[in-house]
Coordinates of C-alpha atoms in Angstrom, one line a residue:
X13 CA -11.0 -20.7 22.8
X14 CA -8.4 -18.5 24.9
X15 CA -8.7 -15.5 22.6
X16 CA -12.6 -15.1 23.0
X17 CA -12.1 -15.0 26.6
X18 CA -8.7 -12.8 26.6
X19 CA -7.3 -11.0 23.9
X20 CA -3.7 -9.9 24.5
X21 CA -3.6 -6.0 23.3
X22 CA -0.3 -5.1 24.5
X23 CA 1.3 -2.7 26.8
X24 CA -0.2 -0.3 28.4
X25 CA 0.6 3.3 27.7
X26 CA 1.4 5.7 30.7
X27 CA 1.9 9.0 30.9
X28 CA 5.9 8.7 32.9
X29 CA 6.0 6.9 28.9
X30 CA 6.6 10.7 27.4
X31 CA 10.1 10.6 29.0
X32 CA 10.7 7.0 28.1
X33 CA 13.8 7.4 25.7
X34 CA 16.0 10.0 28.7
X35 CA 15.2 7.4 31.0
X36 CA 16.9 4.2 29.6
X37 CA 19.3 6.6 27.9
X38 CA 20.3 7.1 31.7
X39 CA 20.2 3.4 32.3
X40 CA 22.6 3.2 29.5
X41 CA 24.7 6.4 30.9
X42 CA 24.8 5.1 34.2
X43 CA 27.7 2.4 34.0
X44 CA 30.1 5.8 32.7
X45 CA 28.7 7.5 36.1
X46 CA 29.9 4.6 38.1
X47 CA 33.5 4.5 36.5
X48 CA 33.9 8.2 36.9
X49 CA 32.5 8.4 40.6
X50 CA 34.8 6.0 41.5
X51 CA 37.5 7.5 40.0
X52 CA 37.4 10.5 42.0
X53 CA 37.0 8.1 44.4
X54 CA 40.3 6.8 44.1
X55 CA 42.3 9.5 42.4
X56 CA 40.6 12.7 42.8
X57 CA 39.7 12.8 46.7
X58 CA 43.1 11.3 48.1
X59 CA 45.1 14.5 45.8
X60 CA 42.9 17.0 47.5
X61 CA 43.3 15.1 50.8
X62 CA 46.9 15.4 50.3
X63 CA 47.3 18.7 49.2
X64 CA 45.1 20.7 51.3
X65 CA 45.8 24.2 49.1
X66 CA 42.5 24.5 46.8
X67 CA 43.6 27.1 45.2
X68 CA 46.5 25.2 42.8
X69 CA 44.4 25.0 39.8
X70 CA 46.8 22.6 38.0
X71 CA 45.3 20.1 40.6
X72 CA 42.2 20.7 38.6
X73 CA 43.3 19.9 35.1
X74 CA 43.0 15.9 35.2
X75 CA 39.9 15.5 37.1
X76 CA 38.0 17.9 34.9
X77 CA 39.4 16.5 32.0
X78 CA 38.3 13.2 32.9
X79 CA 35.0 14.3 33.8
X80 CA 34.1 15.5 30.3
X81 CA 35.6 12.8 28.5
X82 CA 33.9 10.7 30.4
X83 CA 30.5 12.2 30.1
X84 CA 30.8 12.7 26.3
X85 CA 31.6 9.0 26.1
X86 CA 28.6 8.1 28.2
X87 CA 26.0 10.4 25.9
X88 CA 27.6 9.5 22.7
X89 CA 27.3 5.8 23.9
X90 CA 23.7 6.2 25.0
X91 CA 22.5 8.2 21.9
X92 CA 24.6 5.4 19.6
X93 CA 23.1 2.3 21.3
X94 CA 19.3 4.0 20.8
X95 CA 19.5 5.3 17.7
X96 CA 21.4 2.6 16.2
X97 CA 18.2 0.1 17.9
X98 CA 15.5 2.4 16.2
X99 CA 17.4 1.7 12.6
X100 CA 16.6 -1.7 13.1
X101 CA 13.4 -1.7 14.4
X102 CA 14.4 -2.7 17.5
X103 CA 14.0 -3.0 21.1
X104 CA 13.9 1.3 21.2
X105 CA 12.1 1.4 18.4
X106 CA 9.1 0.2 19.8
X107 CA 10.1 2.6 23.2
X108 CA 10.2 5.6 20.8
X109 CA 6.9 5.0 19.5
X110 CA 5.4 4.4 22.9
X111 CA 7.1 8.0 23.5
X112 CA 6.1 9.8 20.7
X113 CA 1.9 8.5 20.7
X114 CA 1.9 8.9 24.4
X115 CA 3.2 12.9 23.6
X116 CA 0.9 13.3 20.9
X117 CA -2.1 12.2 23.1
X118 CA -1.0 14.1 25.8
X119 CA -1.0 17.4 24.1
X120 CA -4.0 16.4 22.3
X121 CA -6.1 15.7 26.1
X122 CA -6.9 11.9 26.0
X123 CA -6.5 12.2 29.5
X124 CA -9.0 11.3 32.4
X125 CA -9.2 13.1 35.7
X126 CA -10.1 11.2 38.6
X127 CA -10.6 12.7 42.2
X128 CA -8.1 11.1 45.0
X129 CA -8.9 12.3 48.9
X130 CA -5.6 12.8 50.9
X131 CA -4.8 14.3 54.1
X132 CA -4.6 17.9 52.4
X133 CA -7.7 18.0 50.8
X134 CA -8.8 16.6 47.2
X135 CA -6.2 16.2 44.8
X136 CA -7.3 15.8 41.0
X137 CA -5.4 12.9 39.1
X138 CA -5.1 12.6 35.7
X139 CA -4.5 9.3 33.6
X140 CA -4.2 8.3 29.8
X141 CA -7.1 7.0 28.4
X142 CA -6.6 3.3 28.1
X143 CA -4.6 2.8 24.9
X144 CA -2.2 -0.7 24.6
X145 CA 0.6 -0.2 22.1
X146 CA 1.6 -4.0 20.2
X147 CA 4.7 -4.7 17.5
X148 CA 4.4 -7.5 15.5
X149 CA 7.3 -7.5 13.5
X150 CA 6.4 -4.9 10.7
X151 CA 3.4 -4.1 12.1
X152 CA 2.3 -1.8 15.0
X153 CA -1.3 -2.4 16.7
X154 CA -3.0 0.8 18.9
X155 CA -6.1 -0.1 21.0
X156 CA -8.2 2.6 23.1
X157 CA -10.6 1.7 25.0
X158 CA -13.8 3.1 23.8
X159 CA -15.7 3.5 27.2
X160 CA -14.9 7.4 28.1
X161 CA -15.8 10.8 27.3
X162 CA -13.3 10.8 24.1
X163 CA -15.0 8.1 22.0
X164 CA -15.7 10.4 19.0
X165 CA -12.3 11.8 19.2
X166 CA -11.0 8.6 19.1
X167 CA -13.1 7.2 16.1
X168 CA -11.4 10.1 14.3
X169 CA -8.1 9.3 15.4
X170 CA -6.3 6.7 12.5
X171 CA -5.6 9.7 10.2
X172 CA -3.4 11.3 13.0
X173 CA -1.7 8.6 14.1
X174 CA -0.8 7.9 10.5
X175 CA 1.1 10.8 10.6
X176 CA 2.8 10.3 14.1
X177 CA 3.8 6.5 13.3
X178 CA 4.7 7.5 9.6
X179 CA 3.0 4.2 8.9
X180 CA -0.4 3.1 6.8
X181 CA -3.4 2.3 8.2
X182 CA -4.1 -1.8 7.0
X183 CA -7.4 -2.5 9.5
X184 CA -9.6 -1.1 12.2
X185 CA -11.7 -2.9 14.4
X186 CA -13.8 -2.3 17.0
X187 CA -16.1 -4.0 19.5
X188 CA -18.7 -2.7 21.9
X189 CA -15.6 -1.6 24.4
X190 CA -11.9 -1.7 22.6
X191 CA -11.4 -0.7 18.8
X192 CA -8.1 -1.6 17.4
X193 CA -5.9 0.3 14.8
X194 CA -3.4 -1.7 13.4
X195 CA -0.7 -0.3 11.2
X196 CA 2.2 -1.2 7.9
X197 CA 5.3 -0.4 8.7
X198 CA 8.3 0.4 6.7
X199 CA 7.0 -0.5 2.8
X200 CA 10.1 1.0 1.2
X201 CA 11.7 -2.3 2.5
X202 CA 9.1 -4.4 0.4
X203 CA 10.0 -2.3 -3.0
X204 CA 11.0 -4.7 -6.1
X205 CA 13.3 -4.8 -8.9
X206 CA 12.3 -5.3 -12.4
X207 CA 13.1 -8.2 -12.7
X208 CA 11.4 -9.8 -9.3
X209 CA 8.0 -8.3 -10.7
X210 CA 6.0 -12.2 -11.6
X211 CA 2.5 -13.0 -13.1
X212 CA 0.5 -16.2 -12.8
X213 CA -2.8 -16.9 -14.5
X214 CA -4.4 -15.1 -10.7
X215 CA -2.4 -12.4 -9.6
X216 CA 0.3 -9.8 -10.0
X217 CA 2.6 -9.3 -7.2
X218 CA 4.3 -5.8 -7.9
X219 CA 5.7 -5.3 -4.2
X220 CA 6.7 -8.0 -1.4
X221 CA 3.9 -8.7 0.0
X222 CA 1.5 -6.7 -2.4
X223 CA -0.4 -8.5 -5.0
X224 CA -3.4 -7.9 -7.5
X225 CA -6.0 -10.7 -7.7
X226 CA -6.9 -9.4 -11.3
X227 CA -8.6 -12.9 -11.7
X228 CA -11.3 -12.4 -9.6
X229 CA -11.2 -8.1 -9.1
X230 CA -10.4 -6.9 -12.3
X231 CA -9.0 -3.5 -14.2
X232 CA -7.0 -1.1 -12.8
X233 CA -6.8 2.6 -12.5
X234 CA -3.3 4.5 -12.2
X235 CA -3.0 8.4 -12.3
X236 CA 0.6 9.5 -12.3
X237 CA 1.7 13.0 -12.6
X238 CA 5.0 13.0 -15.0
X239 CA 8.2 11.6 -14.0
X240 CA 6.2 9.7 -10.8
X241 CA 7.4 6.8 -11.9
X242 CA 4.5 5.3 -13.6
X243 CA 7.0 4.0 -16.6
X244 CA 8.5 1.7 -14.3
X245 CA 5.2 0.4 -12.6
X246 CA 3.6 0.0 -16.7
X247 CA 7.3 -1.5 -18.2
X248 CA 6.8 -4.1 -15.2
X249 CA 3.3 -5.4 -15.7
X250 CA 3.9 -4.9 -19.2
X251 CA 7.0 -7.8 -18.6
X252 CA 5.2 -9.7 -16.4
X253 CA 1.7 -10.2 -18.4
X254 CA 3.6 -10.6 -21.4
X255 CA 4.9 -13.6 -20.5
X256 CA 1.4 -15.3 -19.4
X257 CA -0.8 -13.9 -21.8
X258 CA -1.1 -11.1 -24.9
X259 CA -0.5 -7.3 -24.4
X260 CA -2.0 -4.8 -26.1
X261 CA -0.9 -1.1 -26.1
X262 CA -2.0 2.4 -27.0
X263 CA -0.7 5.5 -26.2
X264 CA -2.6 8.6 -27.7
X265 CA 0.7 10.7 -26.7
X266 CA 3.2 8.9 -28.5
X267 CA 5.6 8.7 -26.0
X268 CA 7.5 6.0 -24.2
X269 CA 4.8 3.2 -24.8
X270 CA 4.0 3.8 -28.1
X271 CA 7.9 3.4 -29.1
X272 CA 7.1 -0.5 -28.4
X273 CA 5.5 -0.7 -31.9
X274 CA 9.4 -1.7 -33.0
X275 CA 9.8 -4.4 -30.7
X276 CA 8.8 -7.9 -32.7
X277 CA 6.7 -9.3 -29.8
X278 CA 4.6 -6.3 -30.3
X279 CA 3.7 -6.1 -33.5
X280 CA 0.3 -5.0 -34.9
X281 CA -0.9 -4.4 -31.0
X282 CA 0.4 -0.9 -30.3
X283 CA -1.8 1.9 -31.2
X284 CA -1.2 5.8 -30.9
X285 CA -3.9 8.0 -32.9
X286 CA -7.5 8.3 -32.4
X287 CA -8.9 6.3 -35.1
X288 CA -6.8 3.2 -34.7
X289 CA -7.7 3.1 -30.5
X290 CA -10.8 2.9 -31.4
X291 CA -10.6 0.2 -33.9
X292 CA -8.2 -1.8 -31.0
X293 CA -11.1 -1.2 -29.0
X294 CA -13.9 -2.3 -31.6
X295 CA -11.5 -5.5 -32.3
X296 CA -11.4 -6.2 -28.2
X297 CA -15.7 -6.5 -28.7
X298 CA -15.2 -8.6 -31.1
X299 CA -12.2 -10.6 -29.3
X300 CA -14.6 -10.7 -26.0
X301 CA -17.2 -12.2 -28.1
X302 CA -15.5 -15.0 -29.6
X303 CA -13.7 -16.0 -26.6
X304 CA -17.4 -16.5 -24.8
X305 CA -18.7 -18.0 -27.9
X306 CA -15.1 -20.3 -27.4
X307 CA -16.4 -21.4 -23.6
X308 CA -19.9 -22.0 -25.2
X309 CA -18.8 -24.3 -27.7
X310 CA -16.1 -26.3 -25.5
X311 CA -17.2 -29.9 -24.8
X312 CA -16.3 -29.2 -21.5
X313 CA -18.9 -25.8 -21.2
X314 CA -20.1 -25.3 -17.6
X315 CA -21.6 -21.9 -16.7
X316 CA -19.9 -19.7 -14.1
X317 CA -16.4 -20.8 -14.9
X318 CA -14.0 -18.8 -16.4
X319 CA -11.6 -18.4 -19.2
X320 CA -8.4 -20.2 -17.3
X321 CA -11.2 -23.0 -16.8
X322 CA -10.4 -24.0 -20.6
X323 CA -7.4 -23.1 -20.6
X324 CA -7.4 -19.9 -22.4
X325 CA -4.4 -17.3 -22.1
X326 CA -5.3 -13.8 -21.0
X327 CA -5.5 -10.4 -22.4
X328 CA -4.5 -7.6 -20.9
X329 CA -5.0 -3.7 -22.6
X330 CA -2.9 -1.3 -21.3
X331 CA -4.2 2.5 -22.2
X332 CA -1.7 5.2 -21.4
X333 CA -2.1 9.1 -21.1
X334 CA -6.3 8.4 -21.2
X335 CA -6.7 12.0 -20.6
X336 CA -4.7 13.3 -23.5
X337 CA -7.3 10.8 -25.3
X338 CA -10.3 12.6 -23.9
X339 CA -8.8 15.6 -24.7
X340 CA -8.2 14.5 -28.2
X341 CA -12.0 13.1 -28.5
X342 CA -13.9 16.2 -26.9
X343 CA -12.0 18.4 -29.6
X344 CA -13.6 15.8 -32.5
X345 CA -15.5 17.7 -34.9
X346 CA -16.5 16.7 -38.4
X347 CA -15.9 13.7 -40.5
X348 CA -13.1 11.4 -41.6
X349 CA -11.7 11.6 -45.3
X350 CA -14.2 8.7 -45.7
X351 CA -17.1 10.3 -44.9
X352 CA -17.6 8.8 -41.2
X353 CA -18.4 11.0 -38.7
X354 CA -15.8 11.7 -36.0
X355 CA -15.9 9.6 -32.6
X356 CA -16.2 11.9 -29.6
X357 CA -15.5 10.6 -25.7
X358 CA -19.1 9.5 -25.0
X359 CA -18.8 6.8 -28.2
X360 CA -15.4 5.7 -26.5
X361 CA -17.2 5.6 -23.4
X362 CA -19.9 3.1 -24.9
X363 CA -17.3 1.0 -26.2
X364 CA -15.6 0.8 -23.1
X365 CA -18.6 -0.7 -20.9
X366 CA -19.6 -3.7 -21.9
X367 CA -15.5 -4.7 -22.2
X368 CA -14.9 -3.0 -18.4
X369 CA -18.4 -4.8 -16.9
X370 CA -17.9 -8.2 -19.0
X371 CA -14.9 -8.8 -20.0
X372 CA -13.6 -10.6 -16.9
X373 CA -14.6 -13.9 -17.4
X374 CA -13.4 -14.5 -20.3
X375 CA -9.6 -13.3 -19.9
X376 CA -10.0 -9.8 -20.9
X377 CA -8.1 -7.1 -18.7
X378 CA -8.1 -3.4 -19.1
X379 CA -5.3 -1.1 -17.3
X380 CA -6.1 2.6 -17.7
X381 CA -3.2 5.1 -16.9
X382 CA -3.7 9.0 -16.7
X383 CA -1.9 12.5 -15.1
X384 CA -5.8 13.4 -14.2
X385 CA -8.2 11.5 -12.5
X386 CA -11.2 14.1 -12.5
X387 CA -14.8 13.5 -13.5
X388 CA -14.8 14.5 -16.5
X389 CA -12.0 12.6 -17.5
X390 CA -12.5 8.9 -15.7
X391 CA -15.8 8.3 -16.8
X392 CA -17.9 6.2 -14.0
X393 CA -18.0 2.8 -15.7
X394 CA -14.1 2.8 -15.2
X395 CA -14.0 4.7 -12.0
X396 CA -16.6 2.4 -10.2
X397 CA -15.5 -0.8 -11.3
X398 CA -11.7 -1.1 -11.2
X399 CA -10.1 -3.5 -9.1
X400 CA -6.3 -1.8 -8.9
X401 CA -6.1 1.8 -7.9
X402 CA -2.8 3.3 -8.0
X403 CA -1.5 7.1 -8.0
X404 CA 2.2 7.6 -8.3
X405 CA 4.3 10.9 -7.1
X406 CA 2.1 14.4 -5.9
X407 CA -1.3 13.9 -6.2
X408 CA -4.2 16.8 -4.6
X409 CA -6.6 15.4 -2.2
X410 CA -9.5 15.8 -4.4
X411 CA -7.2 13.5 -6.9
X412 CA -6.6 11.0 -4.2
X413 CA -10.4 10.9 -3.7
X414 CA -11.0 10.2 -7.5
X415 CA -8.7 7.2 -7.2
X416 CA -9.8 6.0 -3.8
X417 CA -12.7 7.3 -2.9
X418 CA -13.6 8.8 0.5
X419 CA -11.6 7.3 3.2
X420 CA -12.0 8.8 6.3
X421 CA -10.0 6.9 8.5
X422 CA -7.4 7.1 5.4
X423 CA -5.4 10.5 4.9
X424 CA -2.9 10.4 2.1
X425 CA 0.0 12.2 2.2
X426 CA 2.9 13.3 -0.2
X427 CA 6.4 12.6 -0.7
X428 CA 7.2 14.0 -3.7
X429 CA 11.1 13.4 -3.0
X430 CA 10.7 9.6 -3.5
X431 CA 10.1 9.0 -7.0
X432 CA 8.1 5.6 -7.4
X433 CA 6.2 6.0 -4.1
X434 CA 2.3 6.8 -3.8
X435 CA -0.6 4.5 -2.9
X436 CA -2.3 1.1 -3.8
X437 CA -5.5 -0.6 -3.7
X438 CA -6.2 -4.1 -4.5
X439 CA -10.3 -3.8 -3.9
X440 CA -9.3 -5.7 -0.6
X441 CA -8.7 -4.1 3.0
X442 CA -7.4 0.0 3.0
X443 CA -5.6 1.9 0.7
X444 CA -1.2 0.8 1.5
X445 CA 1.8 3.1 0.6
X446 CA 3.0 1.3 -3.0
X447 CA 6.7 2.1 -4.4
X448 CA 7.3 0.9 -8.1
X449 CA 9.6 -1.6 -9.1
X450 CA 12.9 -0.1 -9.8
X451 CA 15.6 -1.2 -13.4
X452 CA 18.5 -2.6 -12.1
X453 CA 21.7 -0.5 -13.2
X454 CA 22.2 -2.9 -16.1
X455 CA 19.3 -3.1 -17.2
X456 CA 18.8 -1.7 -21.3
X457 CA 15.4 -1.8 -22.0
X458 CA 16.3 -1.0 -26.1
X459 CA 17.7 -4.3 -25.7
X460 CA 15.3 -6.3 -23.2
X461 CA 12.1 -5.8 -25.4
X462 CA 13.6 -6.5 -28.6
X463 CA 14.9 -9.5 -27.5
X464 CA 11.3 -10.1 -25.2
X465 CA 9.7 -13.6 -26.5
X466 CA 6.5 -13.6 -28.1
X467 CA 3.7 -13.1 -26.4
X468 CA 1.3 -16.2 -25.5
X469 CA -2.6 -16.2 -26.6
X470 CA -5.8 -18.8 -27.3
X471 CA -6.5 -18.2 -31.3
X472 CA -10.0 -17.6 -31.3
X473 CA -10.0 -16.5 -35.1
X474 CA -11.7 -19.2 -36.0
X475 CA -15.1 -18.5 -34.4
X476 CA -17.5 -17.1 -36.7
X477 CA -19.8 -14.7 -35.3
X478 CA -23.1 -15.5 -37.0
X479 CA -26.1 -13.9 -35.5
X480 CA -26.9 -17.1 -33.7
X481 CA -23.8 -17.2 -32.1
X482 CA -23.7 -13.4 -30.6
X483 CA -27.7 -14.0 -29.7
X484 CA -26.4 -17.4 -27.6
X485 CA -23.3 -14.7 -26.5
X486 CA -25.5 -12.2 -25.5
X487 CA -27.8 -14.7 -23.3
X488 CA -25.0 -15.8 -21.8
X489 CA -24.0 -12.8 -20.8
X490 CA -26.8 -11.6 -19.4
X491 CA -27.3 -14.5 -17.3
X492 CA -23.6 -14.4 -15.6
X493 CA -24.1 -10.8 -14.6
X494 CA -25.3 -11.5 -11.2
X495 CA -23.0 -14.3 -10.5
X496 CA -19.9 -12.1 -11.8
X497 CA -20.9 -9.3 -8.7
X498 CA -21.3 -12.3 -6.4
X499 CA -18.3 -14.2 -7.4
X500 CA -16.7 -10.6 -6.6
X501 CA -18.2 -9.7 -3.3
X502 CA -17.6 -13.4 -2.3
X503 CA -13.6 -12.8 -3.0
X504 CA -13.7 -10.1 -0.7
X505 CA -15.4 -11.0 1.7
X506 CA -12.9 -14.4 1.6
X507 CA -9.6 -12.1 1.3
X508 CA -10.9 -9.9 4.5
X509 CA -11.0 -12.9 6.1
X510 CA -8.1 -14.5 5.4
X511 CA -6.3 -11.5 6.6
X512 CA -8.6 -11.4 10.0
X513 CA -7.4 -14.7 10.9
X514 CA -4.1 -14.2 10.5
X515 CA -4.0 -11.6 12.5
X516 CA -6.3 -14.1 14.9
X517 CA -3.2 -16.4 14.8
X518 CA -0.4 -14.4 15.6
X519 CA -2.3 -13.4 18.7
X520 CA -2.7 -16.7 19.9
X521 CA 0.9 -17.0 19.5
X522 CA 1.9 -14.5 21.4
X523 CA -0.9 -15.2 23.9
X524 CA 0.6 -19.1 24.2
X525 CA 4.3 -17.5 24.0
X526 CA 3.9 -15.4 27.2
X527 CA 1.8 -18.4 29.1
X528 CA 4.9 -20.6 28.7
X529 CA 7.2 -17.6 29.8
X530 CA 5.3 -17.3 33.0
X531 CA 5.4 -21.0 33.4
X532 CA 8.8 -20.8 33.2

């Protein structure tokens, strides 16, 4: 009730705020001034007063000596004490980033001049424009106040401010008079081991706090440039889905993925030339139609529910280095030694969309990983209906708009030092710095997959796919289309709100936090 009258938006920023950090690092240098004021107090003054001759410098030699050591101790004191509170996200923390947005809007004019009358005349003053800073633990909230003459500069604002936090960009909201950035701090925290990486029959979580609902927004989409990382992040959901459901692999490259073909829990489902991804391909048709015709014939068969519904283990096809396979396919002339003619990248691209637009419900996952993300090479059935968007390492802006789209309140920025970090998507809220899972120092991956158990699936071998049976398929199919889009948009929709209201609560218990303080 409280929070539709009131809404607590924190404090307000001033313009004294651009000074904030010299002035409590005088606070803290003020004690040192005390002590050395009255020690020239006590000591200095009565030598002087006793000898009267100024001009005996060695009278000088303690006092000055003092004096310095006594100021270095004060501004190295000061200087620890904040800096050391910053590290920690504490109480100067939050005063350094009240600092460092009131400088930036400042220098950018979000000021407002008012006209005060005095006894000299008119004197102009100017004020920030309304703007309330809030930290919630690892998250920092802006509001502005959207009645002044800066209201398109500040709609255009959360890309800057990205850059002056160093933090992403998680929500923006807005109302007829306040509109509220609020900001992620500090992801590098939330990075994983290997081994911490977990599946369930829903979700993924590859990052505290950072989880893929593949069971309701499926696919994914990474582009990596090489040595990004993007090993680690495919070795980890690799781990993780093996040990819920089958993985299959290809890697037209042959490199690090394709050397899983050894590995005993992999057998018969890693693929590396041309030919055979498209027969793993032409097999996951088949596979998707016999695990529909599967639901149909189940006793317990009721339309709109999905694979994990029955029970049925998921399968999850991991495609590595899909631009080398495009490259491969648009230089495919000719026919086979068996007379077939060669499959180019617009027969791959027919296979590929009735397993990326119906595959979902009935357990079937597709994971496409590249080093180029352009049109030519994503095709649009993949790019516009993936779930997980990743990139990895130094990606261009027109890459990062491949992957995400057009974001403009969103601006993507590289740090190519830190190998592992770039940016995720889970088809929910705004695009959030990602860092990979990292392999613990003893970890042998020769060693881990050969020893990795086998894989779990629902053997669906025994469906026969008689014309009846894909004509009942196909029906089916065609009648769950709709649902599947509104089953997605319904997720959304649910996850946005989940996170709105928790943001709801935490300001009602900060609201009810300070009441009782003032009660107090």
């Amino acid at each position: 009730m409280l929070k539709t009258i009131w809404q607590y938006k924190g404090e307000r920023l001033r313009l004294f705020h651009t000074h904030l950090l010299l002035n409590y690092g005088f606070v803290l240098f003020l004690p040192f001034l005390i002590v050395l004021s009255f020690y020239h107090y006590k000591v200095t003054f009565p030598i002087f007063r006793i000898q009267a001759n100024l001009r005996v410098w060695q009278n000088y030699i303690q006092p000055i000596a003092v004096t310095l050591l006594l100021l270095f101790l004060g501004c190295l004191f000061s200087l620890y004490v904040i800096r050391r509170s910053e590290q920690k996200h504490g109480f100067f923390y939050t005063r350094k980033t009240k600092q460092i947005v009131t400088r930036h809007l400042m220098l950018q004019r979000f000021l407002t001049t008012k006209e005060k009358k005095t006894e000299k005349g008119i004197k102009k003053v100017e004020k920030l424009v309304k703007t309330y800073y809030k930290h919630e633990k690892e998250y920092d909230t802006i509001t502005f106040d959207l009645v002044n003459e800066h209201f398109e500069k500040i709609l255009e604002l959360p890309k800057l401010l990205e850059q002056w936090l160093e933090a992403d960009l998680v929500s923006s909201e807005r109302n007829r008079e306040f509109i509220f950035f609020r900001f992620l701090l500090d992801n590098v925290s939330k990075r994983m081991m290997f081994s911490e990486v977990k599946a369930n029959e829903d979700e993924i979580v590859l990052m505290n706090g950072v989880k893929w609902v593949y069971r309701k927004i499926p696919h994914g989409l990474i582009l990596a440039p090489t040595g990004a990382g993007k090993t680690f992040l495919q070795y980890a959901m690799i781990s993780a889905f093996g040990k819920i459901g089958r993985v299959h692999l290809a890697d037209p490259k042959r490199s690090d993925i394709s050397q899983f073909k050894h590995f005993k829990a992999f057998k018969n489902l890693v693929v590396s030339n041309t030919e055979d991804i498209f027969m793993q391909y032409e097999e996951a048709v088949e596979l998707m139609e016999k695990r529909y015709a599967y639901m149909i014939q189940h006793p317990n068969f009721t339309i709109g529910k999905d694979y994990s519904f029955y029970d049925m283990k998921p399968e999850f096809y991991i495609l590595d280095e899909f631009a080398a396979l495009v490259s491969e396919l648009e230089g495919a002339k000719g026919r086979l030694p068996n007379g077939e003619r060669r499959k180019d990248k617009y027969d791959f691209q027919n296979l590929l969309a009735p397993l990326i637009l119906k595959a979902r419900q009935c357990g079937i996952f597709f994971i496409f990983a590249t080093q180029k993300a352009t049109v030519d090479v994503i095709p649009s059935i993949v790019r516009d209906n993936v779930g997980l968007r990743v990139t990895l390492g130094t990606v261009t802006q027109d890459g990062y708009t491949a992957v995400f789209g057009d974001w403009k309140e969103k601006r993507f920025v590289n740090k190519g030092e830190k190998m592992g970090r770039g940016y995720f998507y889970n088809g929910t809220g705004v695009p959030l710095e990602f860092y990979s899972p990292l392999f613990e120092e003893t970890f042998d991956p020769m060693t881990y997959w050969a020893e990795f158990p086998e894989m779990p699936y629902t053997d669906v071998s025994h469906i026969s796919l008689d014309e009846e049976t894909k004509k009942e398929v196909n029906e089916y199919l065609d009648s769950i289309e709709t649902i599947e889009e509104l089953e997605k948009k319904k997720f959304v929709r649910e996850e946005n709100n989940r996170l709105f209201e928790e943001k709801e609560k935490r300001i009602e218990q900060i609201v009810a936090g300070g009441q009782s303080f003032e009660r107090k």
